[in-house]
Short mmCIF file of C-alpha atoms in Angstrom, two decimals:
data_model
loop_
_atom_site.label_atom_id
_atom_site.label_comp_id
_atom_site.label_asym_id
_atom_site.label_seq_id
_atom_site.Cartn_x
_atom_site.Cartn_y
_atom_site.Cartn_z
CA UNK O 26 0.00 0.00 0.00
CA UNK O 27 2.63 2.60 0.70
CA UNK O 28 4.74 1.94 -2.55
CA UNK O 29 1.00 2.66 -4.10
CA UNK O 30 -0.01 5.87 -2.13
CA UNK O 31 4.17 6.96 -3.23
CA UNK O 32 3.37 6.53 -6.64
CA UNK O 33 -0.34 8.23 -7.00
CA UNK O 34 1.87 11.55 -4.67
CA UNK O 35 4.07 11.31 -8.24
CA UNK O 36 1.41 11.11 -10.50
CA UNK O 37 -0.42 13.95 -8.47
CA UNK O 38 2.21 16.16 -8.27
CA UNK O 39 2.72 15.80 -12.18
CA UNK O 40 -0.58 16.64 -12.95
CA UNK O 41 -0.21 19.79 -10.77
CA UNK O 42 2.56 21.15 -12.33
CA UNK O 43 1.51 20.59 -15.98
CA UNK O 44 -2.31 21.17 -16.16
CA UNK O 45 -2.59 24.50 -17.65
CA UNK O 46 -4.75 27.54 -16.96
CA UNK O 47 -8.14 27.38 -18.33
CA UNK O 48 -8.37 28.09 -22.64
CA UNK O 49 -11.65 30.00 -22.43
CA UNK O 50 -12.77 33.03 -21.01
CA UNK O 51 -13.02 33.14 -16.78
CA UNK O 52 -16.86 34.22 -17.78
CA UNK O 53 -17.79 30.27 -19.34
CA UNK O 54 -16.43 28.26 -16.28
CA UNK O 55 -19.09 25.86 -16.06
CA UNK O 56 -20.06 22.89 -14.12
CA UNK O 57 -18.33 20.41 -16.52
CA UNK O 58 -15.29 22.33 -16.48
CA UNK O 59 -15.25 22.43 -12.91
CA UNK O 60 -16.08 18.34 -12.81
CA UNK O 61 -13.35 17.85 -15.30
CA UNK O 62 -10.75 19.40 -12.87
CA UNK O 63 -12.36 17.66 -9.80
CA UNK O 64 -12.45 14.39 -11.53
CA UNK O 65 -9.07 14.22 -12.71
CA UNK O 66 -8.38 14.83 -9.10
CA UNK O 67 -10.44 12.03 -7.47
CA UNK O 68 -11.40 9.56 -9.40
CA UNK O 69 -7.09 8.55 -9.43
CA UNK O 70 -7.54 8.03 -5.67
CA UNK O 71 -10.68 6.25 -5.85
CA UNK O 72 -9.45 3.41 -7.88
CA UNK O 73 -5.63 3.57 -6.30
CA UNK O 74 -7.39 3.10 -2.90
CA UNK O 75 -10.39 1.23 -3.66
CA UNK O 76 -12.65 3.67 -2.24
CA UNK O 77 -16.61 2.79 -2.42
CA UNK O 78 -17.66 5.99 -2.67
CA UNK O 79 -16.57 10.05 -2.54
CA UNK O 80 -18.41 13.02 -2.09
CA UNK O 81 -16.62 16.32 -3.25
CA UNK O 82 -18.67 19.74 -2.69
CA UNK O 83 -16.45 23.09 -4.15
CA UNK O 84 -17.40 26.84 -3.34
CA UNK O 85 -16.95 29.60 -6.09
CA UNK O 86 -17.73 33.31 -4.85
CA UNK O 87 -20.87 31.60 -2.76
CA UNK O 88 -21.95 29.29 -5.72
CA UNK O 89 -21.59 25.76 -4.81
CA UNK O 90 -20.54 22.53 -6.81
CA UNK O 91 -21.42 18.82 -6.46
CA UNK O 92 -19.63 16.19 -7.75
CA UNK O 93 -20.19 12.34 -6.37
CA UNK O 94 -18.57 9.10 -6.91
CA UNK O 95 -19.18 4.78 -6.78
CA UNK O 96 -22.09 4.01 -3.56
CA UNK O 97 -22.67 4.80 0.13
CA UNK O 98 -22.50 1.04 0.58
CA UNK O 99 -20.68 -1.77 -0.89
CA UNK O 100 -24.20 -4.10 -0.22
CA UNK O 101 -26.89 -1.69 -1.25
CA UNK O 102 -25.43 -0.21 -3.84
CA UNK O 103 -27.07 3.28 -3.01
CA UNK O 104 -25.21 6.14 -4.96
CA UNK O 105 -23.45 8.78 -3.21
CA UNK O 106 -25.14 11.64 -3.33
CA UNK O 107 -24.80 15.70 -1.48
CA UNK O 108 -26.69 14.37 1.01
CA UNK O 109 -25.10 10.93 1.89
CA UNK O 110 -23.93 11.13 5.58
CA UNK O 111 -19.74 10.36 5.84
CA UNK O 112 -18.06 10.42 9.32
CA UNK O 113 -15.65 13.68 9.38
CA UNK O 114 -13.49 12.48 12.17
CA UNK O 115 -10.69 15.43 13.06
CA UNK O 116 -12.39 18.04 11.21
CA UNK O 117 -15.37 17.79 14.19
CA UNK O 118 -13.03 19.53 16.39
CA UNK O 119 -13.72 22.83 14.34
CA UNK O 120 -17.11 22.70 15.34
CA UNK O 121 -15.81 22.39 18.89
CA UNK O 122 -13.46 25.40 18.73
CA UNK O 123 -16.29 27.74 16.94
CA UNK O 124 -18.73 26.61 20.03
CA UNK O 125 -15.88 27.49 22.39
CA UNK O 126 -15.69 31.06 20.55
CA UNK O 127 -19.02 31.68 20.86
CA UNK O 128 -19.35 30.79 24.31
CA UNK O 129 -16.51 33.65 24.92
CA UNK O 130 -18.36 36.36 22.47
CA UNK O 131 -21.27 35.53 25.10
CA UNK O 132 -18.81 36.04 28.27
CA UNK O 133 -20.02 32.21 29.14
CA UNK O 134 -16.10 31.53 29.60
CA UNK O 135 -12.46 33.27 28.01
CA UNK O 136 -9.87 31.64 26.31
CA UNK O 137 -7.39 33.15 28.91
CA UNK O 138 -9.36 31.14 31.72
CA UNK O 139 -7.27 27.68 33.54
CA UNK O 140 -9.27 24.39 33.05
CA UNK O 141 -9.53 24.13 36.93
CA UNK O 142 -11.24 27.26 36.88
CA UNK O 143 -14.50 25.63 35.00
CA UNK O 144 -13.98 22.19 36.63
CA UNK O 145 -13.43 22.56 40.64
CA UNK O 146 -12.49 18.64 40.35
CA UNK O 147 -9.47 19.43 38.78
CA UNK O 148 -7.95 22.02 40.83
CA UNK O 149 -4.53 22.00 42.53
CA UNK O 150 -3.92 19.62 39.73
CA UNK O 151 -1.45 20.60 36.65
CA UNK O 152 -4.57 21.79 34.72
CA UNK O 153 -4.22 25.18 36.79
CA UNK O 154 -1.34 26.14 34.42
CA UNK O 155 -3.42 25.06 31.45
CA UNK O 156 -5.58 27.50 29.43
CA UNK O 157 -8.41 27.14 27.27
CA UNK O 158 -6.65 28.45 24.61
CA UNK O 159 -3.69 25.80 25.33
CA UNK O 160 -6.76 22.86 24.66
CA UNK O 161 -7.63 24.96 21.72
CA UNK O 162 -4.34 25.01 19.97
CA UNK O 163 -2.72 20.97 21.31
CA UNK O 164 -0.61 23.30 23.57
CA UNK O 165 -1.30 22.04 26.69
CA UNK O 166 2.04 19.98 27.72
CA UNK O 167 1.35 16.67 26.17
CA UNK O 168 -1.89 15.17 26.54
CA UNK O 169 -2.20 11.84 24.99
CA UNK O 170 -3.72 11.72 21.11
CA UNK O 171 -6.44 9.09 22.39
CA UNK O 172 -7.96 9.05 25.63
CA UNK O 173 -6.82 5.79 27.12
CA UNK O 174 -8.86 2.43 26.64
CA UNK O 175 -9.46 1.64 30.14
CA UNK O 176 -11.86 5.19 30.54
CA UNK O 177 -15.64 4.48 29.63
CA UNK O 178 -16.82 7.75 31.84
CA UNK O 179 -16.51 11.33 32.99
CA UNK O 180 -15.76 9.83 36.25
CA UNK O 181 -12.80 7.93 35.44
CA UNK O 182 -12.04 10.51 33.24
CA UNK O 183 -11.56 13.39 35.99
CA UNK O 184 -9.58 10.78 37.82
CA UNK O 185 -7.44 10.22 34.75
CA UNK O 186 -6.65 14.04 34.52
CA UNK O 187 -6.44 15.01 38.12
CA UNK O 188 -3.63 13.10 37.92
CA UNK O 189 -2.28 13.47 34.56
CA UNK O 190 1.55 15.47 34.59
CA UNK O 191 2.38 17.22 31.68
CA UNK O 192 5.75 16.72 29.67
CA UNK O 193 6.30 19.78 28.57
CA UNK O 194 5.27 23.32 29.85
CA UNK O 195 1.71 24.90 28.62
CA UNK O 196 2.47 26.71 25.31
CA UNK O 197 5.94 25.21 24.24
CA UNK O 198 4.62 21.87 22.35
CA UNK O 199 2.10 21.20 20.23
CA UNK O 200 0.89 17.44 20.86
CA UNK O 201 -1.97 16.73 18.73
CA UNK O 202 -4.84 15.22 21.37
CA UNK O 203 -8.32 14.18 21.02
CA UNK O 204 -8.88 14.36 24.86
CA UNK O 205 -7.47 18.27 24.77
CA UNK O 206 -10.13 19.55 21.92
CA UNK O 207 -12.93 16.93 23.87
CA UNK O 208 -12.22 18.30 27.31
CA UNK O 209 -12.16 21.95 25.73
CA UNK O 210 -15.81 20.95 24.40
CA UNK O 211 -16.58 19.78 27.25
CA UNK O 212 -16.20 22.75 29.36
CA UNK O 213 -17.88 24.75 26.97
CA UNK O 214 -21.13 23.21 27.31
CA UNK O 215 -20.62 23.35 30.60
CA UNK O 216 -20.76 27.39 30.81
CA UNK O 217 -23.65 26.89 28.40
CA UNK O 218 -25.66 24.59 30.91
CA UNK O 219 -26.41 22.39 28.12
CA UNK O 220 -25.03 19.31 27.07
CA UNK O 221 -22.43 19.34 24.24
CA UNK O 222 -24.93 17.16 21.71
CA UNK O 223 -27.21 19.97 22.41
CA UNK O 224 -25.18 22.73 22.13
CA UNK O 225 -23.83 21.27 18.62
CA UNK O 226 -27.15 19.80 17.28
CA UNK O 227 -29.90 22.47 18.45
CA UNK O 228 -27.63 25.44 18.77
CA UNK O 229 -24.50 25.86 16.39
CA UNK O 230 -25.78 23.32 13.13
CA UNK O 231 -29.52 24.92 13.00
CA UNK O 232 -27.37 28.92 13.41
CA UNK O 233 -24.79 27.94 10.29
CA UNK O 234 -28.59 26.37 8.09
CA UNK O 235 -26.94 22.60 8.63
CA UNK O 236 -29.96 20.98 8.64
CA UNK O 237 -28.25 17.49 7.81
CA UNK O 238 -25.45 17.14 10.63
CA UNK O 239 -25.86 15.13 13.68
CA UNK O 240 -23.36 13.86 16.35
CA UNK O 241 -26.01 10.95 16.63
CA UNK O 242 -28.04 9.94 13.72
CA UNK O 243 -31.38 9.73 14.19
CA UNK O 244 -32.99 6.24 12.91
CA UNK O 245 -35.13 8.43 9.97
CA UNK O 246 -31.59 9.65 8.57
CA UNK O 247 -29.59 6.03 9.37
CA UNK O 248 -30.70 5.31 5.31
CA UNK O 249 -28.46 8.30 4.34
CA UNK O 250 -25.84 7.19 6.27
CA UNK O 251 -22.72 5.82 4.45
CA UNK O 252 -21.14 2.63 5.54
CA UNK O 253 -17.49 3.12 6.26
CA UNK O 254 -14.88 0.95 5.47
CA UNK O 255 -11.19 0.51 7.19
CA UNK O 256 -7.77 -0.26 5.40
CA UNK O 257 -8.43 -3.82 5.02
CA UNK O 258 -12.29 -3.12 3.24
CA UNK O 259 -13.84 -4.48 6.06
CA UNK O 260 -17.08 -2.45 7.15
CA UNK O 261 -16.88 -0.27 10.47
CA UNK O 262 -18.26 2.90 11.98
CA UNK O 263 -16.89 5.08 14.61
CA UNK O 264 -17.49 3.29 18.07
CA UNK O 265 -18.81 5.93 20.30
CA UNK O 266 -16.31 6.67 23.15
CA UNK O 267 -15.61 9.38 25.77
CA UNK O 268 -15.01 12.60 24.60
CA UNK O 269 -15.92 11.16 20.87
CA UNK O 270 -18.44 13.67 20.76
CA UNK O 271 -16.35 16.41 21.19
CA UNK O 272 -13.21 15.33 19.24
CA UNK O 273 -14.16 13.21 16.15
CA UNK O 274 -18.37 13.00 16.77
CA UNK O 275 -19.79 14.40 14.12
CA UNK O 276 -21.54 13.13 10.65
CA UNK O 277 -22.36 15.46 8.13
CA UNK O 278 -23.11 15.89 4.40
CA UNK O 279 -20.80 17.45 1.33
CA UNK O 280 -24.18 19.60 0.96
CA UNK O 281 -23.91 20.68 4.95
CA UNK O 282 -19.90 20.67 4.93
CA UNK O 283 -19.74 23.72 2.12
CA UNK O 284 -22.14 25.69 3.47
CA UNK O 285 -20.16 26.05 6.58
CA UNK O 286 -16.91 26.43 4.65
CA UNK O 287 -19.36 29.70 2.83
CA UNK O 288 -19.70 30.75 6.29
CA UNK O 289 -16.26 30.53 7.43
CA UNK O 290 -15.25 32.63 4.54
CA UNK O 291 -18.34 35.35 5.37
CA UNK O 292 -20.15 34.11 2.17
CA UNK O 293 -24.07 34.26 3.47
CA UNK O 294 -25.94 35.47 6.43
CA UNK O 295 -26.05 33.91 9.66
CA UNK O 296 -26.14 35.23 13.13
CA UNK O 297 -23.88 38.25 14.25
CA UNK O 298 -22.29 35.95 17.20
CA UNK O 299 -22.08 33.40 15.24
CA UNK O 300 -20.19 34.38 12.52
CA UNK O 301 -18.08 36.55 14.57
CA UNK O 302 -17.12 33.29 16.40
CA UNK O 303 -15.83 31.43 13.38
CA UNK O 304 -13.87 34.39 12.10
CA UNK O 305 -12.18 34.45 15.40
CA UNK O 306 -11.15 30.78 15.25
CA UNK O 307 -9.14 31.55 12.17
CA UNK O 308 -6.84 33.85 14.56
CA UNK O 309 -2.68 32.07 14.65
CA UNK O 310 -1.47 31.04 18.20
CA UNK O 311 1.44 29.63 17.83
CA UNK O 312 4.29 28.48 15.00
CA UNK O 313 4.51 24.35 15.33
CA UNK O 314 6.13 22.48 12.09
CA UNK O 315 5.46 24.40 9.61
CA UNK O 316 1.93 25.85 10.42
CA UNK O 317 0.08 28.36 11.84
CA UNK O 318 -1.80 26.62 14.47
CA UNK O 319 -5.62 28.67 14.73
CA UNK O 320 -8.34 27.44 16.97
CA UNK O 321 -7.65 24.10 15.66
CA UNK O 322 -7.94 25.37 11.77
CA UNK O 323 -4.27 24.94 10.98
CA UNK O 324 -3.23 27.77 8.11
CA UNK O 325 -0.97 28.55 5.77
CA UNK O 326 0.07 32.25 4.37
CA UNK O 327 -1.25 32.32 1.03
CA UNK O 328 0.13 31.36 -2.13
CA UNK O 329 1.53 28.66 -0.25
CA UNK O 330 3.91 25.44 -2.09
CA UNK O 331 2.19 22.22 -2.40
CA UNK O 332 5.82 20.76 -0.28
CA UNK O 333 4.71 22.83 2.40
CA UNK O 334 0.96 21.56 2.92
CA UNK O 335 2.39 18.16 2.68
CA UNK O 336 5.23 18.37 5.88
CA UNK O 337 2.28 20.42 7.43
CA UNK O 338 -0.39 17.65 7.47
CA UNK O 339 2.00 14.84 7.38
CA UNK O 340 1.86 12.11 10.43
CA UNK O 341 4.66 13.48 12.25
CA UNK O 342 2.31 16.31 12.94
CA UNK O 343 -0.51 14.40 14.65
CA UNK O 344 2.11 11.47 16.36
CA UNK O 345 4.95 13.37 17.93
CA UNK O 346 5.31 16.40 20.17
CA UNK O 347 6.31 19.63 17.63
CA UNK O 348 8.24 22.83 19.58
CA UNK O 349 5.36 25.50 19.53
CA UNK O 350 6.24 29.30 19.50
CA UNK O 351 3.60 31.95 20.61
CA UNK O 352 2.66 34.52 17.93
CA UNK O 353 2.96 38.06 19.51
CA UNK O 354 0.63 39.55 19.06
CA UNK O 355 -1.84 37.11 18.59
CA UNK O 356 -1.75 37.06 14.33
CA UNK O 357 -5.66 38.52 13.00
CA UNK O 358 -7.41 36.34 10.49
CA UNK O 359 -6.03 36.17 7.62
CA UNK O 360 -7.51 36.85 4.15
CA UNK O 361 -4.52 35.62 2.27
CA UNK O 362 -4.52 31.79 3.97
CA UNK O 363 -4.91 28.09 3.21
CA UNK O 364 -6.79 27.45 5.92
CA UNK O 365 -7.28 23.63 6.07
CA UNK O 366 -8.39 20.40 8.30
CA UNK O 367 -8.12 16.51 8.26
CA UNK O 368 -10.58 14.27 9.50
CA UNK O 369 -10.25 10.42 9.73
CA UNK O 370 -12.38 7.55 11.83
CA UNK O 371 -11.83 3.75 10.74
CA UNK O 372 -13.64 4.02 7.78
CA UNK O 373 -13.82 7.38 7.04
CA UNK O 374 -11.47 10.18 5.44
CA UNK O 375 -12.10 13.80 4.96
CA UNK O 376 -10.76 17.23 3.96
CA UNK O 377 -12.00 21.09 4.12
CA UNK O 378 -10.16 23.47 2.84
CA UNK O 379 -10.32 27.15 2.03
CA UNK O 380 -8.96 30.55 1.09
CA UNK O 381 -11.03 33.55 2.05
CA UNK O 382 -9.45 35.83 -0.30
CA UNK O 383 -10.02 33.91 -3.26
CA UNK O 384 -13.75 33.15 -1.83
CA UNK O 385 -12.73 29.34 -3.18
CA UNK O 386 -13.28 26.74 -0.76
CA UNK O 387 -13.88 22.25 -0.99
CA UNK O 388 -14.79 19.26 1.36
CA UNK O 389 -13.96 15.97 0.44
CA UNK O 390 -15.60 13.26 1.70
CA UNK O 391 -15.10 9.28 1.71
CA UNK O 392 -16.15 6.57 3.17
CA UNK O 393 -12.92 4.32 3.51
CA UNK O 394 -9.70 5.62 5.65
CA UNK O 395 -7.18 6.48 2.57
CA UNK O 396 -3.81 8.45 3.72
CA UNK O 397 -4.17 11.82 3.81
CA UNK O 398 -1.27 13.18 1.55
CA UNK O 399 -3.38 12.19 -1.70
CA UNK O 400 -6.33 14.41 0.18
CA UNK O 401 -4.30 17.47 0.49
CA UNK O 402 -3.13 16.66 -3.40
CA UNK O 403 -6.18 16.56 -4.66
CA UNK O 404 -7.61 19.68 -2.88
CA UNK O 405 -4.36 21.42 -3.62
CA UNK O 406 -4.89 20.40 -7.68
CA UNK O 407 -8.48 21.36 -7.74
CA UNK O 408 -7.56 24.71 -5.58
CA UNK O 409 -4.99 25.71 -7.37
CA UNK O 410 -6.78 26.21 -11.25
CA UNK O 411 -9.90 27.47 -9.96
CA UNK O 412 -7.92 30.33 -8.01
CA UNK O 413 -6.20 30.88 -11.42
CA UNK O 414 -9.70 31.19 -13.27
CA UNK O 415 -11.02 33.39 -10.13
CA UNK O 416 -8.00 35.95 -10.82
CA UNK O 417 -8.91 35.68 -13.80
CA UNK O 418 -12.59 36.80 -13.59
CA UNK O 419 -11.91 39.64 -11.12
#
């Protein structure tokens, strides 16, 4: 498998260094134009990776793009379709970080604020030298990326970090952690005296018009809802865990996934709060490995080299502690950024990506785990021509 993924990266990165510009006018981009570019893209990955089925939405200046490929399931053959429910793993944690934002735009809790300071439990315990901002930005000393087996509730779980000792000191590593973003989430609801489910399914999806996004799929929706499958084509779905909400919870649709991309580059009208929130999770933190590291959106100043986005998003980047620098002052959002997340369960990949400047923005969605290097490719092909052809028309 890996001397396969290595040679789809070389055919990828050929194709994105000799497809040329568009030959007609920026005016007559069209839908088949557009789902030649996305095409010659995905459907490379599909086959090298045997993926049942992909769902690819892309956002031009507000206008948005649907392109779908192979079934939801292997056994009922259903076709993929904008509103075909995929796991998107990582890329949940977003959602987490926008809550967490609006929570502080309602003075609910700040960023600047020590864990202990929400959870009583947990004071006198290292979590008084940890921010919400440090479980924000994977800055908060080394928590583990998974929360350990032998936890099944918040009990255990309080336990578990009550007496958890950091490695390094708040704000000098970034250590990519599922229980950092799901504690983070969980304190949020918290201040909002609501559970996080709640918060997420009856508060923040109805505000951004999601109207097809659930952290639990309700049994009328379980026919839209893609079976996954894992490296070895077996079928799974994400096994519900603690924190799982919080960190990788969340199913949504390519339909659902682009309109919040529109709102995260102020394309549409939603709440004041609410859109104030997700502009303020774009702000940089801290320098770790080549990134900017945002309210977990990771960014990139823009035009930015296809090399770069790769060592960015690469493994060593979600498996190993990176030294973290602050940003002083704290960098404003950026118009001129790649502003990008992963997502992976079992048997489920995904990828959102944007630029606000260029008011260009995909999600790609599939329902097998496939590495992600051919993700950020593929986004990074498609990205890359129809910023050309936006230049072009403005």
């Amino acid at each position: 498998m890996r001397r396969k993924a290595t040679k789809l990266l070389k055919i990828l990165s050929v194709l994105s260094c000799v497809i040329s510009p568009l030959s007609h006018a920026a005016e007559n981009i069209d839908q088949a134009y557009i789902q030649k570019i996305v095409s010659t893209a995905i459907t490379p990955i599909q086959k090298q990776f045997n993926i049942p089925g992909m769902a690819v939405a892309v956002s031009i200046d507000g206008k948005n793009y649907f392109y779908n490929y192979g079934v939801a399931s292997k056994e009922g053959k259903q076709a993929v379709s904008q509103d075909t429910l995929f796991e998107i793993g990582s890329i949940s944690k977003t959602f987490t970080a926008t809550l967490a934002s609006y929570a502080q735009i309602n003075g609910q809790l700040s960023f600047s604020d020590s864990v202990s300071q929400h959870l009583p439990s947990l004071r006198g315990s290292a979590f008084d030298k940890v921010s919400l901002l440090n479980l924000a930005t994977h800055t908060a000393g080394g928590l583990p990326l998974q929360v350990p087996d032998e936890i099944t509730n918040n009990e255990q779980l309080m336990d578990y970090f009550k007496n958890w000792q950091p490695k390094h000191a708040a704000g000098t590593y970034r250590v990519y952690s599922n229980p950092s973003i799901g504690l983070l989430g969980l304190i949020t609801a918290k201040s909002m005296n609501t559970s996080f489910e709640d918060a997420i399914e009856k508060k923040l999806f109805p505000e951004l018009g999601m109207t097809n996004s659930y952290v639990n799929v309700p049994a009328a929706q379980m026919k839209n809802y893609a079976q996954g499958y894992n490296k070895k084509d077996a079928p799974v779905r994400v096994t519900p865990g603690v924190l799982a909400s919080e960190a990788y919870g969340v199913k949504s649709s390519s339909a659902d996934m682009i309109k919040y991309i529109n709102a995260n580059m102020q394309i549409g009208k939603i709440n004041d709060k609410v859109q104030q929130a997700l502009i303020n999770t774009h702000s940089g933190y801290f320098k770790s490995g080549g990134i900017i590291q945002d309210l977990i959106w990771e960014q990139y100043a823009y035009p930015v080299e296809l090399n770069k986005l790769l060592t960015g998003n690469r493994d060593a980047m979600a498996y190993e502690a990176n030294a973290a620098s602050k940003i002083t002052p704290v960098l404003a959002p950026q118009s001129m950024a790649w502003i990008n997340k992963t997502g992976s369960t079992n048997g489920f990949a995904a990828y959102a990506a944007f630029i606000p400047s260029m008011k260009i923005g995909i999600v790609i969605l599939a329902n097998k785990n496939y590495p992600i290097p051919p993700r950020v490719m593929a986004a990074y092909q498609i990205l890359s021509q129809l910023d050309q052809q936006t230049a072009l028309k403005n």
